[in-house]
Tab-separated table of C-alpha atoms and ligand atoms in Angstrom:
chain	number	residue	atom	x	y	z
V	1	UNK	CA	-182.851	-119.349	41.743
V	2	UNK	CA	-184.708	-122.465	43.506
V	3	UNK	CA	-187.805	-120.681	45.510
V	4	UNK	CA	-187.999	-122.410	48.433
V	5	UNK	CA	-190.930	-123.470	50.354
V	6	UNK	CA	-192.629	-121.741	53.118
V	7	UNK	CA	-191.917	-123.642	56.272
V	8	UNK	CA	-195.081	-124.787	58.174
V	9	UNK	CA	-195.720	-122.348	60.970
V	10	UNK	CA	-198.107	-123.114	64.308
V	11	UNK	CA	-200.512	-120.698	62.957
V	12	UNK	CA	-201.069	-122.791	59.468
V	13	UNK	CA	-202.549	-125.206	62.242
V	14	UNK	CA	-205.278	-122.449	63.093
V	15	UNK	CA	-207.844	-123.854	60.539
V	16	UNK	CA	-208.059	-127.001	62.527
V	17	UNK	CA	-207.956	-126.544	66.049
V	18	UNK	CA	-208.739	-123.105	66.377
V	19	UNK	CA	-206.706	-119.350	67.640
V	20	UNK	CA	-206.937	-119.894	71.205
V	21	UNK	CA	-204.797	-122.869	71.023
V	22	UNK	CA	-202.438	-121.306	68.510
V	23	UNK	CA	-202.202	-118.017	71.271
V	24	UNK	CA	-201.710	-120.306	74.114
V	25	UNK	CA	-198.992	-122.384	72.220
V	26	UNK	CA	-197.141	-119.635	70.983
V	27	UNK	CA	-196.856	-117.846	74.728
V	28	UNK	CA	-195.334	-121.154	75.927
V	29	UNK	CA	-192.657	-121.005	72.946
V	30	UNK	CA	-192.159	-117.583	73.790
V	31	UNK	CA	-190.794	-118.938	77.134
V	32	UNK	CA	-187.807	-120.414	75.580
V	33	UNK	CA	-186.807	-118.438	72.821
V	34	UNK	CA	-183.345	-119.119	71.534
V	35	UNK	CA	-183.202	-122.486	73.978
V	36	UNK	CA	-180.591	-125.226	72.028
V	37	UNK	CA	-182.148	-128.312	71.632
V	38	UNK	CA	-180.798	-131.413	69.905
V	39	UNK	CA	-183.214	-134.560	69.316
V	40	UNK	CA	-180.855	-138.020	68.652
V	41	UNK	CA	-181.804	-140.932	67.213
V	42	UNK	CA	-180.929	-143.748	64.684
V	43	UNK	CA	-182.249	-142.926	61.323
V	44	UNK	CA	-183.133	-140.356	58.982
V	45	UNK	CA	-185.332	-142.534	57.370
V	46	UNK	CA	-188.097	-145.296	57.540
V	47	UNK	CA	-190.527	-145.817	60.707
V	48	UNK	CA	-192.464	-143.773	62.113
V	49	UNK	CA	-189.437	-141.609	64.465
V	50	UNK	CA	-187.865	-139.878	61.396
V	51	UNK	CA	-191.311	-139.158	60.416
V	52	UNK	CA	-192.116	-137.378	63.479
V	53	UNK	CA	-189.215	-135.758	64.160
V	54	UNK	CA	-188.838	-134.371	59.953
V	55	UNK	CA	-191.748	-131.944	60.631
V	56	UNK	CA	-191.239	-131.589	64.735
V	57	UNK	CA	-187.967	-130.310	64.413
V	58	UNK	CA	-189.099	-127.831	61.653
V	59	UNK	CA	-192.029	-126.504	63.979
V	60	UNK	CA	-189.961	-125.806	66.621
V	61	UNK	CA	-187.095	-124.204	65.092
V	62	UNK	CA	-189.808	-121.855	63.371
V	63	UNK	CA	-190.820	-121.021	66.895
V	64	UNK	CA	-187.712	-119.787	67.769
V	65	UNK	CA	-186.230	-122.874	69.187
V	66	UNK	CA	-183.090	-123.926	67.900
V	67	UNK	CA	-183.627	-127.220	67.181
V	68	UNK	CA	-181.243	-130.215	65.897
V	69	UNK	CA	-181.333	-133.353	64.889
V	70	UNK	CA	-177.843	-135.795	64.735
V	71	UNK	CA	-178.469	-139.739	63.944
V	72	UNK	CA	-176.046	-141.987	65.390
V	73	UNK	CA	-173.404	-143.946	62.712
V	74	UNK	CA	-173.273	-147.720	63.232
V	75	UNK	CA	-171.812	-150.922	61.417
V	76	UNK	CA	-174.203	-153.465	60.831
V	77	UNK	CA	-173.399	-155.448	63.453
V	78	UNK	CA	-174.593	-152.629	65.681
V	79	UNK	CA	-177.681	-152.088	63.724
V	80	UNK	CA	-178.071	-155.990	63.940
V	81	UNK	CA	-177.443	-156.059	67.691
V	82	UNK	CA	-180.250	-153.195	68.255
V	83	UNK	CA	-182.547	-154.655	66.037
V	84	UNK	CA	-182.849	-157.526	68.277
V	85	UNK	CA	-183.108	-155.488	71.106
V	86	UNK	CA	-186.061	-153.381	69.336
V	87	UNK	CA	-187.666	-157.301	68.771
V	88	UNK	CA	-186.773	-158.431	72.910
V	89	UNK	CA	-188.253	-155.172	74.301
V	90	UNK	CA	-191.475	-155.990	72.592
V	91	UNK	CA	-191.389	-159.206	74.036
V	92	UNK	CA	-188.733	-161.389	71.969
V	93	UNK	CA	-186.220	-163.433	73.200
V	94	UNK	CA	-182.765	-162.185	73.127
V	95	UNK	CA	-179.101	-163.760	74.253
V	96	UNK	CA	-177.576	-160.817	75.873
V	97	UNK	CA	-174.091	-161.695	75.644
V	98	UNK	CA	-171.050	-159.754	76.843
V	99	UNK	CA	-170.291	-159.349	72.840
V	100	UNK	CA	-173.639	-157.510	72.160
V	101	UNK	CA	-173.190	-154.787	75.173
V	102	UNK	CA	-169.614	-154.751	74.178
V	103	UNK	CA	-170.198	-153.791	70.355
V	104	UNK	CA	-173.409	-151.652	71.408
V	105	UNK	CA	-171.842	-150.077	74.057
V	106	UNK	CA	-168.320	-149.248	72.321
V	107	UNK	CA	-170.222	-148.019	68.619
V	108	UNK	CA	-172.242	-145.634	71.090
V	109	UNK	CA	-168.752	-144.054	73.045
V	110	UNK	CA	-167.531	-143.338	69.686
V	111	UNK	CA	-170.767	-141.732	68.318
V	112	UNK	CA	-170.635	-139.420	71.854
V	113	UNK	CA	-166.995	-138.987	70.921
V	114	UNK	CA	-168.200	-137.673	67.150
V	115	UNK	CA	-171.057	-135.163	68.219
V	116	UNK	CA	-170.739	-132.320	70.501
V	117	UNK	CA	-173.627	-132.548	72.758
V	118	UNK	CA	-173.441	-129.354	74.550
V	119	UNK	CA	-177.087	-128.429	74.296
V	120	UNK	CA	-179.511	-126.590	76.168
V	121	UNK	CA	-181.730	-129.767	76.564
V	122	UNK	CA	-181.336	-133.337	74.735
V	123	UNK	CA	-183.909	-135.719	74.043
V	124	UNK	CA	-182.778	-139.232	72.705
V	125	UNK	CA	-184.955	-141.422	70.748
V	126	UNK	CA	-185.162	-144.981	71.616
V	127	UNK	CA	-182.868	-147.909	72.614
V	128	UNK	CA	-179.760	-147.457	69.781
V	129	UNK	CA	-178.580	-143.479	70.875
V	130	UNK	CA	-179.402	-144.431	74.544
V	131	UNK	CA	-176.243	-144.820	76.456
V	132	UNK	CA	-174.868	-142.094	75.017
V	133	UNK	CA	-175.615	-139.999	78.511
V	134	UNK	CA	-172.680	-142.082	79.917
V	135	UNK	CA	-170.511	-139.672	78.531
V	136	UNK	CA	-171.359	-136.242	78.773
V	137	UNK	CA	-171.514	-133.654	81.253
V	138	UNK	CA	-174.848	-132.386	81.184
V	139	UNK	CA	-175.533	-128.999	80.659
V	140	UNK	CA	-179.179	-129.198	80.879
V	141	UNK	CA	-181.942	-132.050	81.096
V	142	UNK	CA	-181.528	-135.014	79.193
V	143	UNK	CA	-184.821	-136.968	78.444
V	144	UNK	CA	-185.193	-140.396	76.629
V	145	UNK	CA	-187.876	-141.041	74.497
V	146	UNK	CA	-189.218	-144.386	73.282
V	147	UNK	CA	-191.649	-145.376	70.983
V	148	UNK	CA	-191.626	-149.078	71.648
V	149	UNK	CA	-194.755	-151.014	72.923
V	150	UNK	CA	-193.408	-151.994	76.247
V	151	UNK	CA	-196.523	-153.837	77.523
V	152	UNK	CA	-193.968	-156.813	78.152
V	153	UNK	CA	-190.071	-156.290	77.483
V	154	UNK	CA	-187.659	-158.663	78.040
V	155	UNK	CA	-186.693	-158.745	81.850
V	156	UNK	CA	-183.154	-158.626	81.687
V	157	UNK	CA	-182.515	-156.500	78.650
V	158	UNK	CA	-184.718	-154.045	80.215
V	159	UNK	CA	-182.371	-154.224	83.922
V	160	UNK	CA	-179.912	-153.544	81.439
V	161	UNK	CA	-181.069	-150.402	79.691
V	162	UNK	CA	-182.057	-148.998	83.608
V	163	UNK	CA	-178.912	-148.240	84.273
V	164	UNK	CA	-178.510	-145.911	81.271
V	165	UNK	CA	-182.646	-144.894	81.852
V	166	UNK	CA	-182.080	-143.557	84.985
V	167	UNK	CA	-179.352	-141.080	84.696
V	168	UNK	CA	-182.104	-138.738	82.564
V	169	UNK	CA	-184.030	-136.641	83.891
V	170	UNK	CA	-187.403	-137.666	82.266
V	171	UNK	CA	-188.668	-140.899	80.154
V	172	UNK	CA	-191.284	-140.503	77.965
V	173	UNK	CA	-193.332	-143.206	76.662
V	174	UNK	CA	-196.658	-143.386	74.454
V	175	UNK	CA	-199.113	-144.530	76.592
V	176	UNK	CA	-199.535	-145.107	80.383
V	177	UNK	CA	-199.779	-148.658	79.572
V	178	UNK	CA	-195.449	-148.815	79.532
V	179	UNK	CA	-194.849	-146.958	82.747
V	180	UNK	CA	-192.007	-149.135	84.575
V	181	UNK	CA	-191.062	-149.180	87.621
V	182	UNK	CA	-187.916	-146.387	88.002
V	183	UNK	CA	-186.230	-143.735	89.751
V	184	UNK	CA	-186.901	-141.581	86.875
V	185	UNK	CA	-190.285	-139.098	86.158
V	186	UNK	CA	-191.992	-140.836	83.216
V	187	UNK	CA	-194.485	-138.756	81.259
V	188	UNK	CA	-196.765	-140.118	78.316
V	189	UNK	CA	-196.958	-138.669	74.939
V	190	UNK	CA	-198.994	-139.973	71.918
V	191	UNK	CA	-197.163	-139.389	68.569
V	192	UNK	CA	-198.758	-136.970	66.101
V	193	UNK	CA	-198.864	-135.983	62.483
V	194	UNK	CA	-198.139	-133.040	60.224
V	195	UNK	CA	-201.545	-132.681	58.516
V	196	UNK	CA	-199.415	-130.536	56.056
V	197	UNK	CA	-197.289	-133.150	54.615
V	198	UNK	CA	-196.923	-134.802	51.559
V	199	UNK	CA	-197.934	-137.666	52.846
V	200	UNK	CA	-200.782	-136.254	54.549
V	201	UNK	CA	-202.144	-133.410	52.577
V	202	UNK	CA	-205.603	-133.711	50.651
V	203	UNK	CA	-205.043	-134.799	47.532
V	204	UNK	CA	-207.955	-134.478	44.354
V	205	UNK	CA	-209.151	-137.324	42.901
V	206	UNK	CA	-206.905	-137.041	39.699
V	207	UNK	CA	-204.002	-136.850	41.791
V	208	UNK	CA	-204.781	-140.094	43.815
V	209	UNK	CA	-205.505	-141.521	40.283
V	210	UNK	CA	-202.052	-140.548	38.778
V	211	UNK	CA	-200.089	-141.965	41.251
V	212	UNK	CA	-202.190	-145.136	41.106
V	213	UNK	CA	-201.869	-145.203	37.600
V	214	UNK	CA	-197.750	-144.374	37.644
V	215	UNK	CA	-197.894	-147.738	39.533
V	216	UNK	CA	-200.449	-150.457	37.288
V	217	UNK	CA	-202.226	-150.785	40.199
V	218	UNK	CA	-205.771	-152.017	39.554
V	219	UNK	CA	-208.585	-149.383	40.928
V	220	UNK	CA	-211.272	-151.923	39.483
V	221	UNK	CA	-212.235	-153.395	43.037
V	222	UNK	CA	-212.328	-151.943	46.195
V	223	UNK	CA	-208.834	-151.612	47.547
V	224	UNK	CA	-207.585	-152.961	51.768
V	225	UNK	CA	-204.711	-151.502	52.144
V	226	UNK	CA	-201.457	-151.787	54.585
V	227	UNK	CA	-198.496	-149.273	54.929
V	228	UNK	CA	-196.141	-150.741	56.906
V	229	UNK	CA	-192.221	-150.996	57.295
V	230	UNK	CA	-191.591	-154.609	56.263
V	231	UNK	CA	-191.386	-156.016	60.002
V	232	UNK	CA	-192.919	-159.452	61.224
V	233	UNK	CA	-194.447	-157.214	64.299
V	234	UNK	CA	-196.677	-155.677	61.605
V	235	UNK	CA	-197.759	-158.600	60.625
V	236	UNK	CA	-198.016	-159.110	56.860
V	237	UNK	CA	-198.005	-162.736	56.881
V	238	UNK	CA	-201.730	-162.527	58.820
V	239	UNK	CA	-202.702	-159.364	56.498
V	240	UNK	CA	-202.352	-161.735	53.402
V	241	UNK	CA	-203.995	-164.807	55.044
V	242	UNK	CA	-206.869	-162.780	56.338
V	243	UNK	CA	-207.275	-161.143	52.889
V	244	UNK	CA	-208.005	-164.505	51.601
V	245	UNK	CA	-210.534	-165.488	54.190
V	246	UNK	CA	-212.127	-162.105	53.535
V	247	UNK	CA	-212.175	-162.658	49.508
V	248	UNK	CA	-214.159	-165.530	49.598
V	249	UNK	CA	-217.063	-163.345	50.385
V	250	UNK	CA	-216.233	-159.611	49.434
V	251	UNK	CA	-214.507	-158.974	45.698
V	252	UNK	CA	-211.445	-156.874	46.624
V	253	UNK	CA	-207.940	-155.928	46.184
V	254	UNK	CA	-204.724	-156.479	48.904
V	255	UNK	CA	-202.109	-153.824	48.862
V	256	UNK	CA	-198.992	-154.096	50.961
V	257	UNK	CA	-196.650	-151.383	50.231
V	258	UNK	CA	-193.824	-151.314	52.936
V	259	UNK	CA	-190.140	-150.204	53.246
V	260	UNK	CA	-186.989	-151.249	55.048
V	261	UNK	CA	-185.679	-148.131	57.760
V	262	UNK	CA	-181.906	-148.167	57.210
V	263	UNK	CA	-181.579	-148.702	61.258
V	264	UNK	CA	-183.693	-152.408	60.449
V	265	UNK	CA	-181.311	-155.229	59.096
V	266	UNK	CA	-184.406	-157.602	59.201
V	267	UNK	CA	-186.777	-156.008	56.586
V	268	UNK	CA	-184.948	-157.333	53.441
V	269	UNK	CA	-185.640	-160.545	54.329
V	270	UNK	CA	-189.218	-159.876	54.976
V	271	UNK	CA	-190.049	-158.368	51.972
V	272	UNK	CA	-188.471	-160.771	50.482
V	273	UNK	CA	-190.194	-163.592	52.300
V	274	UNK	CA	-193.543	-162.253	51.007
V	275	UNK	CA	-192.846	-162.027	47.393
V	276	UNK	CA	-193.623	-165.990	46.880
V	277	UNK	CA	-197.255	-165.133	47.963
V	278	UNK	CA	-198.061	-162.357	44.918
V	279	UNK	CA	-201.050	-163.599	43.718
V	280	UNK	CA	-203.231	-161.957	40.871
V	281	UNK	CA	-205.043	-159.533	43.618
V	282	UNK	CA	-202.121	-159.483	45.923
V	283	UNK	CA	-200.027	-156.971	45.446
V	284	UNK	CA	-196.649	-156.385	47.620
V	285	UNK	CA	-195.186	-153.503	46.808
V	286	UNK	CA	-191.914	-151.881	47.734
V	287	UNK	CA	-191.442	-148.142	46.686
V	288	UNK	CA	-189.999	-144.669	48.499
V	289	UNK	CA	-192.950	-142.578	47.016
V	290	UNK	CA	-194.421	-140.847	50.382
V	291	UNK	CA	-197.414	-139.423	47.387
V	292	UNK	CA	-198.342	-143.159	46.456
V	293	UNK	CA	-198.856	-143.631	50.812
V	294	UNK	CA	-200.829	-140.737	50.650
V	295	UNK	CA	-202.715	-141.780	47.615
V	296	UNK	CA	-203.248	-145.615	48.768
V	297	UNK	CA	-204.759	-144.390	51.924
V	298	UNK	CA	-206.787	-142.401	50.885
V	299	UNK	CA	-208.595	-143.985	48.313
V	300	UNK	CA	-208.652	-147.591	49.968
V	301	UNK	CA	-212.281	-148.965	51.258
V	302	UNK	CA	-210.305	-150.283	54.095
V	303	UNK	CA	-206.727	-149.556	55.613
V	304	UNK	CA	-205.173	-152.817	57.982
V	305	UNK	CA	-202.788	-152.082	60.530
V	306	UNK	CA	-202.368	-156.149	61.948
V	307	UNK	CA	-199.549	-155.326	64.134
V	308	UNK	CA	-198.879	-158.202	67.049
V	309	UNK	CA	-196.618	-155.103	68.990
V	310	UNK	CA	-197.292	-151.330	68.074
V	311	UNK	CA	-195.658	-148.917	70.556
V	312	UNK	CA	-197.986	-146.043	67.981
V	313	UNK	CA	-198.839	-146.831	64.611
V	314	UNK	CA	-198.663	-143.104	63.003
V	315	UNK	CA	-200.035	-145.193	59.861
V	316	UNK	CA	-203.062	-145.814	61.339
V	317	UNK	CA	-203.399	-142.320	62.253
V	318	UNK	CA	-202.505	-140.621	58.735
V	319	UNK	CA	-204.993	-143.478	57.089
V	320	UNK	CA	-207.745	-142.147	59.981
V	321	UNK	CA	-206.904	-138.440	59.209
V	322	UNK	CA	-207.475	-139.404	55.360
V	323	UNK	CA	-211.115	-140.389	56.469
V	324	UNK	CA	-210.242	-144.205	55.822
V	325	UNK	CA	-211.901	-146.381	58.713
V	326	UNK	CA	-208.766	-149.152	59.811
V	327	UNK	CA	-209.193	-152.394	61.265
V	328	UNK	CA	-205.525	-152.615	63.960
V	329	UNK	CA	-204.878	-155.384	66.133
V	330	UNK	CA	-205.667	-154.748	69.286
V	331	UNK	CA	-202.080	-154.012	70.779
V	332	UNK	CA	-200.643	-151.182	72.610
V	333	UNK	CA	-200.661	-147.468	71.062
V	334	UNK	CA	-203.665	-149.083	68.862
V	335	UNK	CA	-205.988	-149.247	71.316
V	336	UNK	CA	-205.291	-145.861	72.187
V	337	UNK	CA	-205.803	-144.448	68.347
V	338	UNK	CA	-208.805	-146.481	67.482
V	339	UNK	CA	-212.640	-146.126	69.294
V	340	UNK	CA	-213.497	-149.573	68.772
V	341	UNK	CA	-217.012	-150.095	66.649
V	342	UNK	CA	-216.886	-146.341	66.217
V	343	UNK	CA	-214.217	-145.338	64.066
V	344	UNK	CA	-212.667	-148.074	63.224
V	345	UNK	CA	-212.095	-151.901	64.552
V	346	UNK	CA	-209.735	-153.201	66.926
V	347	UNK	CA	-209.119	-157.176	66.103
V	348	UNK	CA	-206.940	-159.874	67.766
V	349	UNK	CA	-207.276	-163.145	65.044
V	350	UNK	CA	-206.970	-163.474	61.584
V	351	UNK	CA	-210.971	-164.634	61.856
V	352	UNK	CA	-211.963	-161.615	63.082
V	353	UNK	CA	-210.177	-159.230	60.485
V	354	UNK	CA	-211.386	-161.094	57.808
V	355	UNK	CA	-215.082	-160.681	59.204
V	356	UNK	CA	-214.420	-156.671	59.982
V	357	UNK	CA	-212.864	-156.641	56.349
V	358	UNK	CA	-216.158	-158.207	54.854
V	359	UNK	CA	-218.390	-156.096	56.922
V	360	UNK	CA	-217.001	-152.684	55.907
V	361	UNK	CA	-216.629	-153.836	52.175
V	362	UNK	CA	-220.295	-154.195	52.112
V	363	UNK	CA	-220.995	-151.216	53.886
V	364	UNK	CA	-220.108	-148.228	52.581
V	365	UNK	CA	-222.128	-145.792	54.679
V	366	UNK	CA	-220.509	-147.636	57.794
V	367	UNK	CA	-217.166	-146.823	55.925
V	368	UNK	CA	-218.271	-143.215	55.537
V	369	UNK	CA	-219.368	-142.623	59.021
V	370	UNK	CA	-216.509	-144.288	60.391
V	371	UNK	CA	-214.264	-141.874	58.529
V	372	UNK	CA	-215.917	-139.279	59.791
V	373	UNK	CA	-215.264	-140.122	63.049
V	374	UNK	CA	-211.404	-141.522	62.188
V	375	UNK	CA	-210.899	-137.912	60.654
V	376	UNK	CA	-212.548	-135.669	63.429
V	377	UNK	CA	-210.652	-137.812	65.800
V	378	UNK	CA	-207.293	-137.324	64.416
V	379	UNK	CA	-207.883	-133.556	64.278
V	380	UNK	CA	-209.041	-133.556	67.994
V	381	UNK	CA	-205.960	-135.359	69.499
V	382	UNK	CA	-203.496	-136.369	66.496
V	383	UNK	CA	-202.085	-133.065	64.775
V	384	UNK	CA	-198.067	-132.012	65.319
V	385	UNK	CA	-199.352	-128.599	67.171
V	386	UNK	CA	-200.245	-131.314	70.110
V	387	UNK	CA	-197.136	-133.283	70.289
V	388	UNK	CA	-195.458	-129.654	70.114
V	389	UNK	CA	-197.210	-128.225	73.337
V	390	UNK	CA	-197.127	-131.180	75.172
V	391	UNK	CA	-192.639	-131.141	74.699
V	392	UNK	CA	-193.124	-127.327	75.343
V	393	UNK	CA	-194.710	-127.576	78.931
V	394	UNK	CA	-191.606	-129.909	79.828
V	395	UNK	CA	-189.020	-127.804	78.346
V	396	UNK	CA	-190.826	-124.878	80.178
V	397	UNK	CA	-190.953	-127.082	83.602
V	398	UNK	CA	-186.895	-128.004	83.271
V	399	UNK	CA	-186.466	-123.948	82.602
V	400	UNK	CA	-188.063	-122.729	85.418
V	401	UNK	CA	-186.368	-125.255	87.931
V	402	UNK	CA	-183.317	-124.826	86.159
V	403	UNK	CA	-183.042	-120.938	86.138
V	404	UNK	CA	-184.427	-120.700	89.801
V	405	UNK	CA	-181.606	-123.172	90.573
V	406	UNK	CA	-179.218	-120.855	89.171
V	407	UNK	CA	-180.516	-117.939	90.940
V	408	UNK	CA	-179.864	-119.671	94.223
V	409	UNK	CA	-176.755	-120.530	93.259
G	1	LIG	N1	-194.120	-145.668	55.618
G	1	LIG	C1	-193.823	-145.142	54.362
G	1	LIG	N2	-193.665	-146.000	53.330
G	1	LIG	C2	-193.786	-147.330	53.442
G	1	LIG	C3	-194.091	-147.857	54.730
G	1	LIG	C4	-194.254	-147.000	55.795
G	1	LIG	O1	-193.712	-143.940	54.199
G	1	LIG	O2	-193.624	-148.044	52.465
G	1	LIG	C5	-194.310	-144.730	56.736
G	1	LIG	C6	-195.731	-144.688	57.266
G	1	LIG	O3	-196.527	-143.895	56.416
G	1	LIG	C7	-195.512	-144.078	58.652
G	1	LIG	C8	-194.168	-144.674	59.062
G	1	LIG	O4	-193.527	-145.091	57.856
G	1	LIG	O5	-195.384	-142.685	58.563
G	1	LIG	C9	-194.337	-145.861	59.969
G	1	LIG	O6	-194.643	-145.444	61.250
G	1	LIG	P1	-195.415	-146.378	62.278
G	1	LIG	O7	-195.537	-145.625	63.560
G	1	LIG	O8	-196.701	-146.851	61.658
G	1	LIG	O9	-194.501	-147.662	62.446
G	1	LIG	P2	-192.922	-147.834	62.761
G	1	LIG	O10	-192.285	-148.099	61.436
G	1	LIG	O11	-192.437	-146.600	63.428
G	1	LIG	O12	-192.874	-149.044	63.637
């Protein structure tokens, strides 16, 4: 017989933010037991969305909230097609031509076609489920959620997706930072993570050591780290060039370990594109091993997060929670995660990473009372149970209008 494990509950979070908040969280679930929820989005895996919603759709259902989760199917011209609309919304260029809404627009009929979205409330994640509202009669509210940074999308990509954005009946974004102009309430809500996770539970120091090992990788200089889908937005290009600056003066070790989401067509190429520039104490690593991410940031000197865009990096966050300070570029959800000179650096040139990099290396009590502050941060305003109150007190708000519009009809 397999013995399953015990699902996290709200009340594991107790030990960190205290049972007042676990009381007050579980009367506002209490609201909407047996309420049907589907989240919809495009992958099960890679990036930081399936991450999210693996342990936030868990919570909830343990909560009482039925909670699903459907992905969309989609050739790979459709993933290729969204892909570049995931690079023009961050501020690419894109040629929208009839083809691309065409393909997009047909692949996402047939996906509404395939699932049966009769739900209490639906929340769709990002650009690649989004038109699917088109085609339902809604039964409840529908709210679209993106994660992109949307300091400076692509004007008429973004008239485009308006259309679709403005039949829901809320947007939510990260930060305040992407409000847009529409006829839709936006609200603003910063990802979180599951302190409970493989990925993000404390590991001993023969643990982190064992999964090093399992790997060759050398432990014999201080390690600066990167976890990052392989993505030119994150950067990896400037990570490796700023490693070198940073070298000259501070003996250390570069490790990029990255992966390729199965909704990103692009991320082969980039991981391949960085292979040529393995050097000695360069090490570019590809591997599905959520214990070696774990492991990596928490025993690196320094975790990088270069991004140009970041709607939210959740890896800066889980390398924060570890007690690892990170130097991020100073871009969107970044700014947001990072207290600049307090718990970590926020950087805009390869110059000035290097120079952060060097100045942390050689400063280990800055590096421990920046973690400090990283981990006391993350447990302040970066744990699931916050994410999970803040989409309570909207489900809650759509309830009550929704059953005092019933009772007047
Ligand atoms: N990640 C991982 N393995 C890798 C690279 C990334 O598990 O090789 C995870 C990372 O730990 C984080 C997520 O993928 O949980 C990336 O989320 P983030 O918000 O940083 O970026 P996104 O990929 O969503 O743009």
């Amino acid at each position: 017989m397999i013995e399953y494990p015990k699902l996290v509950q709200v009340e594991d979070y107790e030990r960190f933010v205290g049972a007042e908040t676990i009381e007050r969280v579980r009367k506002k679930a209490e609201l909407l037991q047996d309420l049907h929820l589907a989240h919809v989005s495009s992958t099960y895996y890679g990036g930081g969305v399936a991450e999210i919603l693996s342990s936030l759709t868990l919570l909830m259902n343990s909560m009482g909230i039925k909670t699903g989760w459907r992905i969309i199917q989609g050739s790979p011209d459709f993933f290729s097609i969204t892909k570049k609309m995931h690079n023009a919304l961050q501020g690419g260029q894109i040629n929208l031509s009839e083809r691309k809404m065409q393909i997009y627009e047909e692949v996402i009929y047939e996906n509404a076609v395939r699932n049966h979205l009769d739900h209490d409330m639906v929340v769709i994640h990002d650009p690649q489920p989004l038109p699917m509202i088109n085609h339902y009669k809604k039964r409840g509210p529908w709210i679209w959620r993106c994660h992109l940074d949307l300091t400076n999308p692509n004007g008429e990509l973004w008239n485009y997706f308006v259309q679709f954005v403005e039949k829901y009946d809320a947007a939510i974004f990260s930060i305040k930072e992407y409000a847009r102009k529409l006829g839709t309430s936006q609200l603003f809500f910063m990802p979180a993570i599951d302190p409970f996770s493989i990925k993000n539970r404390e590991l001993s120091e023969d643990e982190i050591d064992e999964r090093l090992n399992h790997y060759n990788i050398p432990t014999d200089l201080p390690l600066v780290v990167q976890v990052s889908r392989f993505d030119r937005w994150k950067d990896p290009e400037g990570v490796i060039e700023a490693f070198k600056l940073a070298k000259k003066e501070a003996e250390c070790t570069l490790i990029l370990l990255g992966n390729v989401a199965t909704d990103d067509p692009e991320g082969e190429e980039v991981y391949k594109s960085l292979l040529d520039k393995q050097e000695e104490r360069i090490i570019i690593l590809s591997r599905e091993d959520t214990a070696l991410v774990n492991a990596l940031q928490s025993r690196a000197a320094v975790v990088l997060q270069k991004s140009i865009r970041e709607g939210f990096g959740l890896s800066v966050t889980e390398a924060m929670w570890k007690g690892t300070p990170v130097i991020g570029g100073n871009v969107g959800g970044i700014r947001h995660q990072i207290e600049d000179g307090v718990n970590g650096f926020l950087v805009s040139s390869i110059e000035e990473t290097a120079e952060r990099m060097v100045q942390l290396l050689r400063d280990e009590k800055l590096r421990k009372k920046m973690g400090l502050k990283a981990r006391e941060a993350v447990r302040k305003r970066f744990l699931m149970i916050r994410l999970l109150e803040q989409y309570l007190d909207l489900f809650n708000s759509f309830e009550t209008i929704y059953r005092l519009s019933n009772k007047v009809l």
